[in-house]
Tab-separated table of C-alpha atoms and ligand atoms in Angstrom:
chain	number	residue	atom	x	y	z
A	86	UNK	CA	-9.779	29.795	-47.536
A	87	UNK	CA	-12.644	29.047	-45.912
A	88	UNK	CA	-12.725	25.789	-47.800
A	89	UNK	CA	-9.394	24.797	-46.956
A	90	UNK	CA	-10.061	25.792	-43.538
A	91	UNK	CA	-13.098	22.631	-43.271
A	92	UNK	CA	-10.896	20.603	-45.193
A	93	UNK	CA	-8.545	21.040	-42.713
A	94	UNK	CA	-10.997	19.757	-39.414
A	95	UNK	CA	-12.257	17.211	-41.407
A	96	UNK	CA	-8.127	15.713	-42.354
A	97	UNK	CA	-7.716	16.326	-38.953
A	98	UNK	CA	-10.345	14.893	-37.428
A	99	UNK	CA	-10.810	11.481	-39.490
A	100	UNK	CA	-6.894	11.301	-38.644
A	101	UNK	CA	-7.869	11.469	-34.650
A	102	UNK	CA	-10.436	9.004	-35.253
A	103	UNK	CA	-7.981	6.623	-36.692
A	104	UNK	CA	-5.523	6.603	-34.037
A	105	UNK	CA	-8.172	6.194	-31.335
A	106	UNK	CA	-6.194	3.400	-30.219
A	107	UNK	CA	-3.253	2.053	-31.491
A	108	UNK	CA	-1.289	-1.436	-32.074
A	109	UNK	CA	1.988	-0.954	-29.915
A	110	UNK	CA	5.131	-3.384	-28.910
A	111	UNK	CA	4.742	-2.497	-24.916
A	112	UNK	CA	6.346	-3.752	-21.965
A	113	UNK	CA	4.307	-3.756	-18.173
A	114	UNK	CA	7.450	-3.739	-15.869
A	115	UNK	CA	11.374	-4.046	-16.744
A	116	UNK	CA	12.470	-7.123	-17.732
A	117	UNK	CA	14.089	-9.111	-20.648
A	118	UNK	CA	12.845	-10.241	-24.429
A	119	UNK	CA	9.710	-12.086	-22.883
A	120	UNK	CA	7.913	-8.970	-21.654
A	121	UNK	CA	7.517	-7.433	-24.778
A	122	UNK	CA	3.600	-7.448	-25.758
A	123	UNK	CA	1.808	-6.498	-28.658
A	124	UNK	CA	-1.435	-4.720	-27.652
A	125	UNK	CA	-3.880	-4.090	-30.342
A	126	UNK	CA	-5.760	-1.184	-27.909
A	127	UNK	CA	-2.840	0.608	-26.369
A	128	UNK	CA	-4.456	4.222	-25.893
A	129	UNK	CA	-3.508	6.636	-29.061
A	130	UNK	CA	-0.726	8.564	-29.155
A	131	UNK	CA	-2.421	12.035	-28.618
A	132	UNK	CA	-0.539	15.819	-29.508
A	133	UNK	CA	-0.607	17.517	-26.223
A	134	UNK	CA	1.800	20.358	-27.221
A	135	UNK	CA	1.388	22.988	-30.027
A	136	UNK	CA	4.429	22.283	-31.454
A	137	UNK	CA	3.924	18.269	-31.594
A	138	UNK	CA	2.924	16.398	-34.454
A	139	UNK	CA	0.989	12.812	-34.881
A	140	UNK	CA	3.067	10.586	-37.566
A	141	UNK	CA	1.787	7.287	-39.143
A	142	UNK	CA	4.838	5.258	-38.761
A	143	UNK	CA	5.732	3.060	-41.536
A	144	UNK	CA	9.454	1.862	-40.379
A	145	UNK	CA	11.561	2.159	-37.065
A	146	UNK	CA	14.581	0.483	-35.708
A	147	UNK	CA	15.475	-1.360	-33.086
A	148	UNK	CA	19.007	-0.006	-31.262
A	149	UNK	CA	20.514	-1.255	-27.964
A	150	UNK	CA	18.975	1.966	-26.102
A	151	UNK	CA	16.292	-0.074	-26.378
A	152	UNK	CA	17.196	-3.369	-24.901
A	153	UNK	CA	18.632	-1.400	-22.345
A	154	UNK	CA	15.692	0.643	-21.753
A	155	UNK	CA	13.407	-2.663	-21.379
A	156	UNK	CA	15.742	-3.281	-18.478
A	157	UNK	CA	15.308	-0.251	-16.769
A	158	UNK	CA	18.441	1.143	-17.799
A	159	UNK	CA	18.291	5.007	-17.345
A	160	UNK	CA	14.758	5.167	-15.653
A	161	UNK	CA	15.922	7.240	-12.610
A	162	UNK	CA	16.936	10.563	-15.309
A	163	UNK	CA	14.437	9.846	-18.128
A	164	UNK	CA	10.997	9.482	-15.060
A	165	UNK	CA	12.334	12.759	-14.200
A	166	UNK	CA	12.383	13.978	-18.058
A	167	UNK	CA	8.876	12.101	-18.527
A	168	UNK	CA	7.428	14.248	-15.200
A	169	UNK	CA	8.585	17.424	-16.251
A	170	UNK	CA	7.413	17.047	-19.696
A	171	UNK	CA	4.124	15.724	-18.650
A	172	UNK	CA	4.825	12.345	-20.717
A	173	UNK	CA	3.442	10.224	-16.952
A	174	UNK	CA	0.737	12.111	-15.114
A	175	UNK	CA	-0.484	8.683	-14.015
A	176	UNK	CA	2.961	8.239	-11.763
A	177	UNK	CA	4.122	5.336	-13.788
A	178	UNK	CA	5.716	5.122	-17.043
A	179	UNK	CA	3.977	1.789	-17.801
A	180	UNK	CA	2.878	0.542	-20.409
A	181	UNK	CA	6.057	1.502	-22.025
A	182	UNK	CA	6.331	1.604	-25.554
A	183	UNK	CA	10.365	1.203	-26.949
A	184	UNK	CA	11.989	2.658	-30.220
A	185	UNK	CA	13.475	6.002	-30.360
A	186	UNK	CA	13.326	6.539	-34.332
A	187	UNK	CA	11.039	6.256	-37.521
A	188	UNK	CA	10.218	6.978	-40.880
A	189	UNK	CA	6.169	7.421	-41.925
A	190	UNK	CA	3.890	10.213	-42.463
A	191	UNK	CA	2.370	13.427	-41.172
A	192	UNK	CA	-1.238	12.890	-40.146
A	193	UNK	CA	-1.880	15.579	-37.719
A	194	UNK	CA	-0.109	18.621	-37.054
A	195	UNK	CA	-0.008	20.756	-33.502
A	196	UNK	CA	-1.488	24.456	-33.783
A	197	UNK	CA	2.039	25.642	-34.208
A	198	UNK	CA	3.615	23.564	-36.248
A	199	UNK	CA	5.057	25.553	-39.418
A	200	UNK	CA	7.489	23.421	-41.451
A	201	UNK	CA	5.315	20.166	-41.798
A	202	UNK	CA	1.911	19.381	-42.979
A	203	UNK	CA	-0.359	16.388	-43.381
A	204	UNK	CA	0.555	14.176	-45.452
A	205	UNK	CA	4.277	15.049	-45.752
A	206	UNK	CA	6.961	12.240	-45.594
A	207	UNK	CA	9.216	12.637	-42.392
A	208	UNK	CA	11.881	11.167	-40.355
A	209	UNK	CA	13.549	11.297	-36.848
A	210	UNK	CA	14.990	10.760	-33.739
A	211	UNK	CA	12.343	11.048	-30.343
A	212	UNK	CA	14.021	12.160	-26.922
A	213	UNK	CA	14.509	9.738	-24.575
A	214	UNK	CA	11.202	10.485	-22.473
A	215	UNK	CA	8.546	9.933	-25.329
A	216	UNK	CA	6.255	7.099	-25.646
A	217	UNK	CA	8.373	5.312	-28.215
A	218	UNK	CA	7.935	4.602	-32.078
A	219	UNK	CA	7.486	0.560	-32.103
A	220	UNK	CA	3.493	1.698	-32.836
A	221	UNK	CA	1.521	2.514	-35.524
A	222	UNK	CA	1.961	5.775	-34.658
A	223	UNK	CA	4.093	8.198	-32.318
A	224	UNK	CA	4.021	11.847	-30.931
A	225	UNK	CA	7.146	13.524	-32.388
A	226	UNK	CA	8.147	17.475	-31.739
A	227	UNK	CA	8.823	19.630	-34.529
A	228	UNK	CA	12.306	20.223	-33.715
A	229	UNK	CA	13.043	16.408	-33.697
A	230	UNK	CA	12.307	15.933	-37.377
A	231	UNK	CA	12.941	16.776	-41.065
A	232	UNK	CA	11.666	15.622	-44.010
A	233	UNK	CA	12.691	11.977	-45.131
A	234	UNK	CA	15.316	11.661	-48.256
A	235	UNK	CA	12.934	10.941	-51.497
A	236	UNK	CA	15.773	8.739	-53.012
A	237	UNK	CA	14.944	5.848	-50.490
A	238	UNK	CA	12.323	3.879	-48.795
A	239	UNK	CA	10.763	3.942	-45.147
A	240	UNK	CA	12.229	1.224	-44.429
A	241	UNK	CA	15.775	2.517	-45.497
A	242	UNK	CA	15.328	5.845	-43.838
A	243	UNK	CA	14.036	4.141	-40.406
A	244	UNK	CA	17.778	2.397	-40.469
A	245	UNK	CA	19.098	5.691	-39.917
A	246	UNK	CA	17.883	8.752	-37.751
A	247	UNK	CA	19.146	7.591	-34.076
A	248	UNK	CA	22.434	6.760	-35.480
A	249	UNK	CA	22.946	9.653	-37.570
A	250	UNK	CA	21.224	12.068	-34.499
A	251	UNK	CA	23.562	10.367	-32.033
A	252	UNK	CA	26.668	10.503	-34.390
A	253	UNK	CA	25.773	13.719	-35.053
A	254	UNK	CA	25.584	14.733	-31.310
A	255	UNK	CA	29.305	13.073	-30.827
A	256	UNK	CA	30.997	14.930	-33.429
A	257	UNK	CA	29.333	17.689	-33.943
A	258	UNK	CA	27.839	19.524	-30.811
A	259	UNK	CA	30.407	17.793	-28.550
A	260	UNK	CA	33.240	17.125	-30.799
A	261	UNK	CA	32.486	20.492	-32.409
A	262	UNK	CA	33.434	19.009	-35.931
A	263	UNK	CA	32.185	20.906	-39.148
A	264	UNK	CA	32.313	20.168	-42.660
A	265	UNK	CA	35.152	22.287	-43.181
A	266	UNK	CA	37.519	21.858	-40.296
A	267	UNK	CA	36.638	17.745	-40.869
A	268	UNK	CA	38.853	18.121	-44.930
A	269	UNK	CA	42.327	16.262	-44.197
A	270	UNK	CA	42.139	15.273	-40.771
A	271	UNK	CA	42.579	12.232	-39.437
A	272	UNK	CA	39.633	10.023	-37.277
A	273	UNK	CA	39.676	6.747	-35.533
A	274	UNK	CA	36.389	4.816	-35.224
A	275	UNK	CA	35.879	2.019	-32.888
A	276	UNK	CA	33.150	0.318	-33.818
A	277	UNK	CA	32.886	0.460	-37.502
A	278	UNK	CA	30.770	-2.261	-38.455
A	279	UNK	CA	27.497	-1.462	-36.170
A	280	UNK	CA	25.197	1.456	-36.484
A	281	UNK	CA	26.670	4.233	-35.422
A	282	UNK	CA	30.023	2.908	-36.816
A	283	UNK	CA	28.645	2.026	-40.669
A	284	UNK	CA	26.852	6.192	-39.932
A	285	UNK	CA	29.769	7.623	-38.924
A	286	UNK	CA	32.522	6.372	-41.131
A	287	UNK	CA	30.263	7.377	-44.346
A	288	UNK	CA	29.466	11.072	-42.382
A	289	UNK	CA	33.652	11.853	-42.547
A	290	UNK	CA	34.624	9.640	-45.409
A	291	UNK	CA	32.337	12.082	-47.402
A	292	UNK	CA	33.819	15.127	-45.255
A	293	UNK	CA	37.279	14.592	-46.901
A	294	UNK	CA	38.415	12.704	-43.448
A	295	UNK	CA	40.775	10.222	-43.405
A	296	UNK	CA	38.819	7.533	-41.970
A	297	UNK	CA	40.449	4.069	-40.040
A	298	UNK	CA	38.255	2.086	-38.393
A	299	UNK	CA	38.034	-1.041	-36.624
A	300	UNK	CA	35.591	-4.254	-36.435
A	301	UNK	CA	36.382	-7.988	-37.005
A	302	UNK	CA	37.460	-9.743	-39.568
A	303	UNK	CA	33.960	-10.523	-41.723
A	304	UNK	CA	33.329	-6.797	-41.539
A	305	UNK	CA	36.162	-5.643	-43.346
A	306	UNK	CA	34.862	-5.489	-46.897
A	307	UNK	CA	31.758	-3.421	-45.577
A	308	UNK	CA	33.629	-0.911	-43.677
A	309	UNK	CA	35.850	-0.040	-46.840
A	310	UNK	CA	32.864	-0.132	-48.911
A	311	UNK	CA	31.679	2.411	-46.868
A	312	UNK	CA	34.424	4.538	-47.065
A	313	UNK	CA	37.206	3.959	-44.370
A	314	UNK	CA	40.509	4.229	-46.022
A	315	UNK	CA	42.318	1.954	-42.983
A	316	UNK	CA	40.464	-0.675	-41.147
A	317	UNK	CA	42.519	-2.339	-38.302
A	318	UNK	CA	41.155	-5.931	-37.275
A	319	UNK	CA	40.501	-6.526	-33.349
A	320	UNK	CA	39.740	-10.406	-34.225
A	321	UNK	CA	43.287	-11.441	-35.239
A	322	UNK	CA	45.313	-9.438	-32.358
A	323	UNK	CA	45.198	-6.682	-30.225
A	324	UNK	CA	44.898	-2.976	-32.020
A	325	UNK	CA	47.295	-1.358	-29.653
A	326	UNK	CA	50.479	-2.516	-31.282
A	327	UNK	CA	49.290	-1.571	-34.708
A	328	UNK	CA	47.436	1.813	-33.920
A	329	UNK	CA	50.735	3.014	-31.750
A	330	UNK	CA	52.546	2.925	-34.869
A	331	UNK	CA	50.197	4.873	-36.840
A	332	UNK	CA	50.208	8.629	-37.429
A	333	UNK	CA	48.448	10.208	-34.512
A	334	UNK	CA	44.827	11.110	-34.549
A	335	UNK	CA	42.361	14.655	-34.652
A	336	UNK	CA	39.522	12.998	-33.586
A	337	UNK	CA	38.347	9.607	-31.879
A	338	UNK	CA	35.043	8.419	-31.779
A	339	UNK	CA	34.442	5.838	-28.707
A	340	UNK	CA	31.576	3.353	-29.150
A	341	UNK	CA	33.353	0.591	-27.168
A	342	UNK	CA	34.494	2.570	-23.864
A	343	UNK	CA	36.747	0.857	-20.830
A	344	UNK	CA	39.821	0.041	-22.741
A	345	UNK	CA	39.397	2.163	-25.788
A	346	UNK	CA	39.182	5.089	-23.940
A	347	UNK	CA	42.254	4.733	-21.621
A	348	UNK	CA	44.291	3.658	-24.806
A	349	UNK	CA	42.299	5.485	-27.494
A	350	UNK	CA	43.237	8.671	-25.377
A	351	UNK	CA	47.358	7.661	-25.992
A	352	UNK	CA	46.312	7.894	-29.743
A	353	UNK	CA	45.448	11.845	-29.925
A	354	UNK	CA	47.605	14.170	-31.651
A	355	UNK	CA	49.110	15.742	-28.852
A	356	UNK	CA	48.638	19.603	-28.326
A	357	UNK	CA	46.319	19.873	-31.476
A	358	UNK	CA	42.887	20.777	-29.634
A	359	UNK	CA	42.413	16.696	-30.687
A	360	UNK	CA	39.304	15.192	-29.067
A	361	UNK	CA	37.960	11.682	-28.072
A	362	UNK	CA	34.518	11.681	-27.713
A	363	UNK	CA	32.985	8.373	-25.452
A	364	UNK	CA	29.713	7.512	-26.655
A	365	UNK	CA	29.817	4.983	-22.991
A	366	UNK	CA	29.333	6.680	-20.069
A	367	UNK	CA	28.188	6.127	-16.573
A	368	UNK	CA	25.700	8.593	-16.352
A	369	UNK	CA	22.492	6.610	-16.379
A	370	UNK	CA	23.944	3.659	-14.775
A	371	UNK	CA	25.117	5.744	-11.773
A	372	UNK	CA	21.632	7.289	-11.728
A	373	UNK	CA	19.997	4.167	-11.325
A	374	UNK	CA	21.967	2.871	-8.898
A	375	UNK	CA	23.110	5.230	-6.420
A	376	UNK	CA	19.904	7.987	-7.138
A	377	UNK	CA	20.066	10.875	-9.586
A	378	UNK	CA	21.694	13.733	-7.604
A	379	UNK	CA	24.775	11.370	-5.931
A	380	UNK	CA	25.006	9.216	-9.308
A	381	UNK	CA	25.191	12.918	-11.037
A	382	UNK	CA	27.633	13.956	-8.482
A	383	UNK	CA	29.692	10.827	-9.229
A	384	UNK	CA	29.495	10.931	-13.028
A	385	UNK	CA	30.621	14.257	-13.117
A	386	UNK	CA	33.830	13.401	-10.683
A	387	UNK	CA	34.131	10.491	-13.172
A	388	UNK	CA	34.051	13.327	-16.330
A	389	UNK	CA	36.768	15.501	-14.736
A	390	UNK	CA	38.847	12.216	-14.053
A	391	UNK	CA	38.712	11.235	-18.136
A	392	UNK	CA	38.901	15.392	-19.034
A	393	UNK	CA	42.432	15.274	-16.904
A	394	UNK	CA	43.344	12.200	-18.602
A	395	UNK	CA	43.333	13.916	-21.770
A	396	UNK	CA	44.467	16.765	-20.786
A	397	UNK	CA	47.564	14.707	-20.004
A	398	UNK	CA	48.085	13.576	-23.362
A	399	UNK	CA	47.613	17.467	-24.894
A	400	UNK	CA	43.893	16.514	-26.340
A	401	UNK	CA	40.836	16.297	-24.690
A	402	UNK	CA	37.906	13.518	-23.538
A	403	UNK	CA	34.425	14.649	-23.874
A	404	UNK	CA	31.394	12.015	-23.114
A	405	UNK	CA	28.625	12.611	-25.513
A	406	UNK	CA	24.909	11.312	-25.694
A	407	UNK	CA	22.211	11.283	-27.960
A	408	UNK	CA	20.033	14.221	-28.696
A	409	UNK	CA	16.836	14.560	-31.040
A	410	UNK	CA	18.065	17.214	-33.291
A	411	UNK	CA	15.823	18.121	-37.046
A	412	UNK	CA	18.480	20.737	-38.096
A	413	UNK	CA	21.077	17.214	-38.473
A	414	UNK	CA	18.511	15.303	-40.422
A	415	UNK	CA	18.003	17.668	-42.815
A	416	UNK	CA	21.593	17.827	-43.296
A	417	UNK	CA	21.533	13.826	-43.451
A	418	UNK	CA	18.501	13.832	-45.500
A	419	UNK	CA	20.496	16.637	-48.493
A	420	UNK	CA	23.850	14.239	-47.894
A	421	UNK	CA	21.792	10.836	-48.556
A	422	UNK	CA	19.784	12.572	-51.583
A	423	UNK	CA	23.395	13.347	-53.180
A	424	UNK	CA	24.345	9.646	-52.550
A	425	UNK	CA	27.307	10.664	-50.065
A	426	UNK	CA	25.639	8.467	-47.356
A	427	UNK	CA	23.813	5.029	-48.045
A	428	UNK	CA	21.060	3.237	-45.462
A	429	UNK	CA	23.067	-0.243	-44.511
A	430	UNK	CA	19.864	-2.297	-43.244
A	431	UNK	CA	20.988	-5.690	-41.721
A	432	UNK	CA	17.806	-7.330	-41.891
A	433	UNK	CA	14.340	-6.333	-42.029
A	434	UNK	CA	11.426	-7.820	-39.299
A	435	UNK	CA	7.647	-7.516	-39.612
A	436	UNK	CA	5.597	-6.025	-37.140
A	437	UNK	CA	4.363	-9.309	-35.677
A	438	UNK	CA	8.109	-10.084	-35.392
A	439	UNK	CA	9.281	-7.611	-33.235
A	440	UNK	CA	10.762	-9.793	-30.397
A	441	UNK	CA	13.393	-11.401	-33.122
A	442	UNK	CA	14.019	-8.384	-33.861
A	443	UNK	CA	15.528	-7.740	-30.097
A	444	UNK	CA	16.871	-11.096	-29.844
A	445	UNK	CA	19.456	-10.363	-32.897
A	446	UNK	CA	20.406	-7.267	-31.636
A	447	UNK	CA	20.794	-8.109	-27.959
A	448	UNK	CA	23.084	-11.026	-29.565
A	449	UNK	CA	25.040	-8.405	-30.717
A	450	UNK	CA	27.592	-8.486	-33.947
A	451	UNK	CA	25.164	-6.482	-36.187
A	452	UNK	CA	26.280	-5.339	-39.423
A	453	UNK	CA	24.163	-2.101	-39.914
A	454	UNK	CA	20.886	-1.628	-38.610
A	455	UNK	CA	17.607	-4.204	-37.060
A	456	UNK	CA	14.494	-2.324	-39.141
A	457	UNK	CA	11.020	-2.567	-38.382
A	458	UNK	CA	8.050	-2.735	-40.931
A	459	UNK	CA	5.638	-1.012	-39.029
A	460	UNK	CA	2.989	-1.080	-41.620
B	626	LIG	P1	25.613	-1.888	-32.617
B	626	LIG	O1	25.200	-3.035	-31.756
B	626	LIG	O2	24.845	-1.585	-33.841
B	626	LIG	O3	27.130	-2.094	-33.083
B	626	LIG	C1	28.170	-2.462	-32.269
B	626	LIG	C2	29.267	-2.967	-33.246
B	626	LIG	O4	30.518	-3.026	-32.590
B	626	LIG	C3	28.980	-4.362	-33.811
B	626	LIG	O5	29.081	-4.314	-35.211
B	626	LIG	C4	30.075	-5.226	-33.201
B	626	LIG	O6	30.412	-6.281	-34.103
B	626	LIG	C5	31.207	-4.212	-33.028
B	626	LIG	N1	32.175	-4.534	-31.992
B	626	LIG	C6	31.977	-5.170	-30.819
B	626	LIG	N2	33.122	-5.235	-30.127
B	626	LIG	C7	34.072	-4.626	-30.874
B	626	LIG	C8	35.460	-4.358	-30.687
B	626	LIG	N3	36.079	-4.737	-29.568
B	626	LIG	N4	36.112	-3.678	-31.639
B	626	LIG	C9	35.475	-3.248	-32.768
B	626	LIG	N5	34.170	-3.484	-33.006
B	626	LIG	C10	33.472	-4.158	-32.062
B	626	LIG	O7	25.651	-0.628	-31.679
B	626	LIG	P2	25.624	0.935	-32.099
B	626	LIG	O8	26.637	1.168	-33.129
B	626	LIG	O9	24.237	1.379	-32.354
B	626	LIG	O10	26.071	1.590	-30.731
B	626	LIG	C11	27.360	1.303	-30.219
B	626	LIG	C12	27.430	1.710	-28.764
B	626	LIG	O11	27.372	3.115	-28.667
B	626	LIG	C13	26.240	1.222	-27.919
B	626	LIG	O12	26.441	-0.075	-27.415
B	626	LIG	C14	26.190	2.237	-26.814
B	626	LIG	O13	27.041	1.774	-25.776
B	626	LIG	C15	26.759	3.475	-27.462
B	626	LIG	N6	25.703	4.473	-27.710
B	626	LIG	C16	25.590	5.470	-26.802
B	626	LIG	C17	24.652	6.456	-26.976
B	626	LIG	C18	24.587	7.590	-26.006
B	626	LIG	O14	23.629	8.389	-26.029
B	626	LIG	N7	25.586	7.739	-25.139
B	626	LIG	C19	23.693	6.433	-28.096
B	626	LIG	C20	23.932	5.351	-29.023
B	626	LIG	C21	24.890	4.399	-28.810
B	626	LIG	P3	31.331	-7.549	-33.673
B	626	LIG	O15	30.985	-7.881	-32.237
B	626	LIG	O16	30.959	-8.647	-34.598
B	626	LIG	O17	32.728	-7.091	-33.848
C-alpha cells in the first residue's frame, strides 16, 4: 500500500510537471477567425477542485458554440458562471481558450475523484464556463465525463460528446424522452445532416422511433444511412406543404428556430402531451444585449409566449440548452460499443490547423462533425 501510495505522488507529480504550461488555441479579446492564437506557454490547466480531473487531450471538436463564443456570444451569463465558479479571479476571462468537448486520457485525478484513475481513457462535454479543450490538456469535473467507447478512436469519440450531451439535454431532461416511451413514436428532426442532427437521428432510430428528418438534397443518402426512415428535402421546395400532409408528430426537435418553430409547433399531435423542443433561443443573446437580469426577464416573457403557442395547438414548446452530463455518455459510450450509434467525422484538422478548422464550420453546411487532432 505504501508502495502504491509513492507510486501514486510520483504519477502525479511527473504529470504536474508536464503540464507546467501548455500549447493552447486562445483568443485575447472577441473577435472573428483572425484572433485565434496558438500559444506554446499558455499557463497549465491546474485541478482546483477535489472532484476535478487533469486529462491529456488527444481529440476535440470544433461546434458553432464556439464561433459564437469567439464573438462574445453569451459572455454576460457564462462571466457570471466563470466568477462564481472561480474559473476568472483575475476579472477577465482572457486569454480564452474555445472547445467544449474531448477525448484523451486521465493524468491526474482530484482528491475525490472515485470513478476514474490515471491513465484511464475518457470522454466529455465541459460546461460552458471552463477554460476550453482546444489544448493539450483541460480541467474536466467528474460528473462531466465517462469512460470513452473502446470500439473507436480519439479522434472518433471527440466527434461526439457535445452533440450527444446537448441532444441528450433536448430530449431527455427537457423533452423527458426515455428508451421506452421513445418505441413507436413518431419524431421530426430539423437539421439532420449536422451534428446534433446525424446524433440525434441515430439516438431514436435505435430507440424504435420513427425518425423523418430534413437537410438538403446531397445529404439525403447520409441521413437514411443513419437511420431516418423519411427525409423531407428543404432544397427543392418548402417542407410545409409536404410535412402538413404527414401523420402528426410526438416529438420535434428544433435546431433551426424562427420558422420551424412557429410551423414545427402546427405539426404536434394535438392533445398527446407532444413536445417541440428549440435548441435556438434568445437567452444569451438577450443577456448580452440588454444585461443579464432584463435580458432574463425578457427571455422568460419570450418562453411563456412559445409555451402558450403550444399550448394552443394541444402540445407543448420547451427551449433546451446544453448541459455537461457523464451519466448520458456512459449511456452513449454502451450504445456506440453495441454499434447502435456510429461517430460521422466530416473531416479531420491538425493541431497547427485549427483556424481551418473554424473557417469550415463558420461556412456552415457540415455533414457530421469538424475534429481536432490534438496530439
Ligand atoms: P451544424 O453546423 O453541425 O449543423 C447544422 C446543419 O443544418 C447543417 O448540416 C446544415 O446543412 C443544416 N441546415 C441548415 N439549414 C437548414 C434547413 N433550413 N433545413 C434543414 N437543414 C438545414 O450545427 P449543430 O448540429 O451542431 O447545431 C445546430 C444548431 O443547434 C446550432 O446552430 C445552434 O443554434 C443549436 N445548438 C444549441 C445549443 C444550445 O445549448 N441551445 C447547443 C448546440 C447547438 P445545409 O446548410 O447544407 O443544409
Amino acid at each position: 500500500n505504501s508502495c502504491n501510495g509513492i507510486l501514486h505522488i510520483v504519477k502525479v507529480r511527473m504529470s504536474s510537471n508536464a503540464a507546467a504550461s501548455m500549447s493552447a488555441w486562445q483568443i485575447n479579446r472577441y473577435g472573428g477567425i483572425e484572433e485565434l492564437t496558438l500559444s506554446t506557454t499558455t499557463r497549465a490547466a491546474t485541478i482546483k477542485n477535489p472532484n476535478e480531473l487533469l486529462v491529456r487531450v488527444h481529440a476535440s471538436s470544433i461546434n458553432p458554440i464556439d464561433i459564437r463564443m469567439m464573438g462574445g456570444y453569451g459572455k454576460a451569463l457564462i462571466n457570471v458562471l466563470r466568477q462564481q465558479k472561480g474559473v476568472t479571479q483575475s476579472g477577465t476571462e482572457f486569454p480564452l481558450i474555445l472547445g467544449r468537448d474531448f477525448s484523451g486520457t486521465v493524468v491526474e485525478t482530484g482528491r475525490n475523484v472515485t470513478k476514474f484513475k490515471v491513465g484511464d481513457e475518457v470522454w466529455g462535454a465541459i460546461g460552458a464556463e471552463r477554460p476550453g479543450t482546444h489544448a493539450k490538456y483541460t480541467v474536466v469535473s467528474q460528473s462531466e465525463i465517462s469512460k470513452k467507447p473502446l470500439n473507436i478512436s480519439h479522434i472518433e469519440a471527440a466527434s461526439m460528446p457535445y452533440v450527444a450531451a446537448t441532444s441528450w439535454a433536448a430530449l431527455c431532461t427537457v423533452g423527458e424522452l426515455t428508451e421506452r416511451k421513445a418505441v413507436g413514436k413518431r419524431v421530426l428532426i430539423f437539421g439532420g445532416s449536422g451534428g446534433i442532427g446525424t446524433f440525434s437521428i441515430q439516438l431514436l432510430s435505435s430507440w424504435g422511433m420513427d425518425v423523418t428528418a430534413t437537410c438538403s438534397t446531397d445529404a439525403i443518402d447520409l441521413v437514411r444511412s443513419l437511420g431516418a426512415n423519411s427525409v423531407v428535402d428543404y432544397k427543392v421546395k418548402p417542407i410545409w406543404n409536404e410535412l402538413k400532409h404527414q401523420k402528426r408528430f410526438d416529438y420535434i426537435l428544433d435546431t433551426l428556430g424562427g420558422e420551424y418553430t412557429t410551423n414545427g409547433v402546427k405539426l404536434l399531435s394535438p392533445w398527446q402531451n407532444s413536445k417541440l423542443i428549440t435548441l435556438v433561443t434568445p437567452l444569451l443573446k438577450n443577456s448580452d444585449t440588454l444585461g443579464l437580469i432584463p435580458g432574463m426577464l425578457k427571455s422568460a416573457v419570450t418562453a411563456g409566449i412559445d409555451s402558450i403557442k403550444g399550448l394552443k395547438s394541444g402540445g407543448s414548446v420547451r427551449w433546451a440548452f446544453f448541459l455537461p452530463n457523464g451519466a448520458a455518455m456512459e449511456k452513449v459510450k454502451q450504445m456506440v460499443e453495441a454499434e447502435q450509434i456510429k461517430p460521422v467525422v466530416q473531416e479531420t484538422i491538425p493541431f497547427s490547423k485549427v483556424p481551418d478548422g473554424f473557417r469550415t464550420v463558420s461556412n456552415g453546411h457540415l455533414r457530421g462533425k469538424i475534429v481536432i487532432d490534438n496530439l
